[in-house]
Amino acid sequence: MAHVTFSPPYTPASQLAQQLRERGYAVLQPSDTAAWMGCKLADLHALEPDWADLPSDDFLKDGGRYRRRRHSCFTVDAGAVTQAPHRAHWQPVEYNALHGGMLRWFAPMRDATVALPVWQQLLRAVADLAQEALAAQTCRWFIEAHQFRIDTEGGIGRPTPEGAHRDGVDLVAVFLVGRQAVKGGETRIFEARGPNGQRFTLHEPWSCLLLDDARMIHETTPIQPDGQGGWRDTLVITCRRGCFLGDESK
């Protein structure tokens, strides 16, 4: 059977906030991702070597060894980006039925990476979009950044082993950093309270999916090998007003 893929429904960078407000999602092609951030596409490509050396994710409850990752947290307040003290990643079970309720301590992002101007631009762009599209009042934004590599050494890799889900934040940004010798990895998004959805496959490095997390559910289908040494790399940024998820009672 032929492997069928659907092209992403790209949105021009100039219509990004409007699309997010009206439909709950937007997808950018790489050149528009760079335009939105106010950087050169080459600056984003310069981040990519980090993904070749990510530590193993030792918390997978399905017993898999197909995921590697780093995780760091930041705040953005009036354009000022501050890295938060290293902390565990935590989600309640209502948002992550597989790994919810666990304090998962992952290795932090490299200091050299978070010091790069393009990294600061990326975080400010995400926070500014959340402010423009989703918030009526000026907010301090709490950001979690996840670098993922999913590989096919064991025959199959699962980008979202928890299945279709929300993340319990305001804005989710999923950047495809790259993919090699794999098939699958189809992005699927659905209205949380409606019948409509989209399915497409991100192939171009630094194409980006942006989601209003309150309105949309998302997942990515498993990847399978299509040659030797297959992998799919992503950067996932979540942006939440008020506090980090789990700190509501502090």
Short mmCIF file of C-alpha atoms in Angstrom, two decimals:
data_model
loop_
_atom_site.label_atom_id
_atom_site.label_comp_id
_atom_site.label_asym_id
_atom_site.label_seq_id
_atom_site.Cartn_x
_atom_site.Cartn_y
_atom_site.Cartn_z
CA MET A 1 0.00 0.00 0.00
CA ALA A 2 1.31 3.46 -0.93
CA HIS A 3 2.13 5.77 1.97
CA VAL A 4 -0.19 8.78 1.60
CA THR A 5 0.72 12.16 3.09
CA PHE A 6 -1.19 15.44 3.16
CA SER A 7 0.45 18.84 2.79
CA PRO A 8 0.27 21.28 5.70
CA PRO A 9 -2.34 24.08 5.46
CA TYR A 10 0.21 26.89 5.64
CA THR A 11 -0.75 30.36 6.89
CA PRO A 12 1.15 33.54 5.91
CA ALA A 13 3.08 35.01 8.83
CA SER A 14 1.06 38.23 8.50
CA GLN A 15 -2.16 36.32 9.30
CA LEU A 16 -0.79 34.25 12.16
CA ALA A 17 -2.58 35.84 15.13
CA GLN A 18 -5.86 36.16 13.22
CA GLN A 19 -5.76 32.50 12.15
CA LEU A 20 -5.03 31.40 15.69
CA ARG A 21 -7.96 33.40 17.07
CA GLU A 22 -10.41 32.29 14.39
CA ARG A 23 -9.51 28.62 13.96
CA GLY A 24 -7.49 27.70 17.02
CA TYR A 25 -4.40 26.70 15.02
CA ALA A 26 -1.94 27.91 12.40
CA VAL A 27 0.88 26.29 10.44
CA LEU A 28 3.92 28.18 9.13
CA GLN A 29 6.34 27.20 6.40
CA PRO A 30 10.03 27.69 7.33
CA SER A 31 10.51 31.08 5.68
CA ASP A 32 7.46 32.43 7.50
CA THR A 33 8.66 30.96 10.80
CA ALA A 34 11.84 33.00 10.43
CA ALA A 35 9.90 36.10 9.33
CA TRP A 36 7.61 35.80 12.37
CA MET A 37 10.61 35.64 14.70
CA GLY A 38 12.53 38.38 12.93
CA CYS A 39 15.56 36.19 12.31
CA LYS A 40 17.30 34.44 9.42
CA LEU A 41 16.40 30.83 8.65
CA ALA A 42 20.12 30.04 8.86
CA ASP A 43 20.05 31.13 12.53
CA LEU A 44 17.41 28.49 13.25
CA HIS A 45 19.38 25.84 11.38
CA ALA A 46 22.33 26.68 13.65
CA LEU A 47 20.37 25.22 16.59
CA GLU A 48 20.10 21.78 15.01
CA PRO A 49 23.38 20.13 16.18
CA ASP A 50 21.97 19.95 19.74
CA TRP A 51 19.53 17.23 18.68
CA ALA A 52 22.34 14.79 17.81
CA ASP A 53 23.33 14.54 21.49
CA LEU A 54 20.13 14.40 23.54
CA PRO A 55 20.05 12.15 26.64
CA SER A 56 17.64 9.24 26.83
CA ASP A 57 14.12 9.74 28.19
CA ASP A 58 14.05 7.21 31.05
CA PHE A 59 10.43 7.81 32.05
CA LEU A 60 8.55 6.10 29.21
CA LYS A 61 5.92 3.89 30.84
CA ASP A 62 5.39 1.86 27.67
CA GLY A 63 8.90 0.45 28.12
CA GLY A 64 10.20 2.09 24.96
CA ARG A 65 13.72 3.40 24.36
CA TYR A 66 12.86 5.47 21.30
CA ARG A 67 12.80 8.98 22.81
CA ARG A 68 15.61 11.36 23.78
CA ARG A 69 15.05 14.82 25.20
CA ARG A 70 16.14 17.92 27.09
CA HIS A 71 13.85 20.30 28.99
CA SER A 72 14.24 23.83 30.33
CA CYS A 73 11.89 26.53 31.60
CA PHE A 74 11.74 30.28 31.08
CA THR A 75 9.61 33.32 31.75
CA VAL A 76 8.92 36.20 29.40
CA ASP A 77 7.75 39.43 30.98
CA ALA A 78 7.43 42.60 28.89
CA GLY A 79 9.89 41.16 26.39
CA ALA A 80 12.50 40.18 28.99
CA VAL A 81 13.48 36.49 28.77
CA THR A 82 14.66 34.83 32.00
CA GLN A 83 15.66 31.21 32.45
CA ALA A 84 13.92 29.67 35.45
CA PRO A 85 15.76 27.40 37.92
CA HIS A 86 15.81 23.86 36.59
CA ARG A 87 12.64 22.02 37.52
CA ALA A 88 10.79 18.79 36.86
CA HIS A 89 8.27 18.52 34.05
CA TRP A 90 4.85 17.73 35.53
CA GLN A 91 1.39 17.22 34.04
CA PRO A 92 -1.86 16.09 35.67
CA VAL A 93 -3.41 12.81 34.52
CA GLU A 94 -6.31 14.66 32.87
CA TYR A 95 -3.85 16.03 30.31
CA ASN A 96 -1.46 13.08 30.09
CA ALA A 97 -3.09 9.76 30.97
CA LEU A 98 0.17 7.84 30.48
CA HIS A 99 2.72 10.02 32.29
CA GLY A 100 0.52 12.39 34.31
CA GLY A 101 1.24 12.81 38.03
CA MET A 102 4.96 12.05 37.62
CA LEU A 103 7.79 14.45 38.43
CA ARG A 104 10.00 13.89 35.40
CA TRP A 105 13.50 15.35 35.68
CA PHE A 106 15.17 15.72 32.31
CA ALA A 107 18.59 17.11 31.48
CA PRO A 108 18.45 20.87 30.87
CA MET A 109 19.16 22.54 27.56
CA ARG A 110 22.76 23.52 26.94
CA ASP A 111 23.84 26.90 28.32
CA ALA A 112 25.38 27.83 24.98
CA THR A 113 22.07 27.21 23.22
CA VAL A 114 19.87 29.30 25.51
CA ALA A 115 22.39 32.17 25.33
CA LEU A 116 22.03 32.46 21.54
CA PRO A 117 20.17 35.55 20.30
CA VAL A 118 17.94 33.41 18.08
CA TRP A 119 16.78 31.43 21.13
CA GLN A 120 15.77 34.64 22.86
CA GLN A 121 13.96 35.76 19.68
CA LEU A 122 12.12 32.46 19.48
CA LEU A 123 10.82 32.65 23.05
CA ARG A 124 9.79 36.29 22.69
CA ALA A 125 7.95 35.50 19.46
CA VAL A 126 5.97 32.71 21.12
CA ALA A 127 5.11 34.85 24.15
CA ASP A 128 4.17 37.85 21.99
CA LEU A 129 1.87 35.68 19.88
CA ALA A 130 0.17 34.26 22.96
CA GLN A 131 -0.33 37.80 24.23
CA GLU A 132 -1.69 39.12 20.93
CA ALA A 133 -3.94 36.21 20.04
CA LEU A 134 -5.09 34.74 23.35
CA ALA A 135 -4.88 37.28 26.18
CA ALA A 136 -6.99 40.36 26.88
CA GLN A 137 -4.59 41.74 29.50
CA THR A 138 -0.80 41.96 29.63
CA CYS A 139 0.61 38.76 31.12
CA ARG A 140 3.82 37.25 32.33
CA TRP A 141 4.33 34.06 30.33
CA PHE A 142 5.71 30.80 31.69
CA ILE A 143 7.40 28.72 29.02
CA GLU A 144 8.58 25.12 28.93
CA ALA A 145 10.91 24.06 26.11
CA HIS A 146 11.36 20.43 25.08
CA GLN A 147 13.94 19.15 22.60
CA PHE A 148 12.86 15.72 21.31
CA ARG A 149 14.43 13.06 19.12
CA ILE A 150 12.26 10.04 18.28
CA ASP A 151 14.18 7.20 16.61
CA THR A 152 13.31 3.90 14.96
CA GLU A 153 16.11 1.72 16.33
CA GLY A 154 13.51 -0.56 17.89
CA GLY A 155 11.41 -0.60 14.72
CA ILE A 156 8.88 2.08 15.63
CA GLY A 157 8.96 5.39 17.48
CA ARG A 158 6.04 7.18 19.12
CA PRO A 159 6.16 11.00 19.21
CA THR A 160 3.02 11.11 21.41
CA PRO A 161 2.74 7.82 23.32
CA GLU A 162 0.00 9.38 25.46
CA GLY A 163 -2.23 9.69 22.38
CA ALA A 164 -4.37 12.68 21.41
CA HIS A 165 -4.15 15.24 24.19
CA ARG A 166 -4.06 18.82 25.41
CA ASP A 167 -1.14 20.17 27.43
CA GLY A 168 -2.92 22.35 30.01
CA VAL A 169 -1.35 25.59 28.76
CA ASP A 170 -2.38 28.55 26.58
CA LEU A 171 -0.25 28.14 23.46
CA VAL A 172 1.61 25.12 22.06
CA ALA A 173 4.25 25.52 19.34
CA VAL A 174 5.64 22.42 17.61
CA PHE A 175 8.64 23.04 15.37
CA LEU A 176 9.88 20.30 13.07
CA VAL A 177 13.67 20.45 13.37
CA GLY A 178 14.33 17.61 10.94
CA ARG A 179 13.56 14.03 9.92
CA GLN A 180 15.66 11.32 8.30
CA ALA A 181 14.87 7.85 6.91
CA VAL A 182 11.39 7.61 8.44
CA LYS A 183 7.82 7.43 7.24
CA GLY A 184 4.76 8.36 9.24
CA GLY A 185 4.80 11.09 11.85
CA GLU A 186 1.52 12.57 10.65
CA THR A 187 0.25 15.51 12.68
CA ARG A 188 -3.41 15.32 13.65
CA ILE A 189 -5.35 18.14 15.29
CA PHE A 190 -8.99 18.16 16.39
CA GLU A 191 -11.41 20.62 17.89
CA ALA A 192 -11.76 19.85 21.59
CA ARG A 193 -15.49 20.62 21.47
CA GLY A 194 -16.39 20.01 17.86
CA PRO A 195 -16.21 17.57 14.94
CA ASN A 196 -13.58 19.26 12.79
CA GLY A 197 -9.96 18.29 12.36
CA GLN A 198 -6.90 18.38 10.13
CA ARG A 199 -4.20 15.87 9.25
CA PHE A 200 -0.91 16.66 7.54
CA THR A 201 2.78 15.80 7.67
CA LEU A 202 5.51 18.29 8.47
CA HIS A 203 8.56 17.60 6.29
CA GLU A 204 10.39 20.93 6.04
CA PRO A 205 12.83 21.83 8.84
CA TRP A 206 11.49 24.76 10.89
CA SER A 207 7.95 24.47 9.69
CA CYS A 208 5.78 25.10 12.74
CA LEU A 209 2.37 24.19 14.15
CA LEU A 210 0.81 26.63 16.63
CA LEU A 211 -2.22 25.67 18.74
CA ASP A 212 -4.66 27.35 21.09
CA ASP A 213 -4.42 24.55 23.65
CA ALA A 214 -7.84 25.25 25.19
CA ARG A 215 -9.53 24.68 21.82
CA MET A 216 -7.46 21.99 20.12
CA ILE A 217 -6.38 18.40 20.79
CA HIS A 218 -3.27 17.14 19.03
CA GLU A 219 -1.21 14.03 18.39
CA THR A 220 1.48 12.72 16.04
CA THR A 221 1.29 9.22 14.61
CA PRO A 222 4.18 6.75 15.09
CA ILE A 223 7.19 6.81 12.80
CA GLN A 224 8.55 3.71 11.06
CA PRO A 225 11.97 3.12 9.52
CA ASP A 226 12.44 4.00 5.86
CA GLY A 227 16.14 3.18 5.76
CA GLN A 228 18.89 2.95 8.35
CA GLY A 229 19.21 5.24 11.36
CA GLY A 230 15.80 6.89 11.14
CA TRP A 231 14.78 9.76 13.42
CA ARG A 232 12.41 12.72 13.76
CA ASP A 233 13.48 15.83 15.71
CA THR A 234 11.13 18.44 17.14
CA LEU A 235 11.18 21.44 19.44
CA VAL A 236 8.01 21.82 21.49
CA ILE A 237 7.35 25.09 23.31
CA THR A 238 4.41 25.52 25.69
CA CYS A 239 3.36 28.94 26.89
CA ARG A 240 1.12 29.48 29.93
CA ARG A 241 -0.01 32.60 31.77
CA GLY A 242 0.06 32.91 35.57
CA CYS A 243 2.46 30.14 36.56
CA PHE A 244 4.01 26.88 35.47
CA LEU A 245 1.62 23.94 35.35
CA GLY A 246 1.44 22.43 38.83
CA ASP A 247 2.35 25.64 40.69
CA GLU A 248 -1.24 26.93 41.02
CA SER A 249 -1.38 26.36 44.79
CA LYS A 250 2.06 27.81 45.59
#
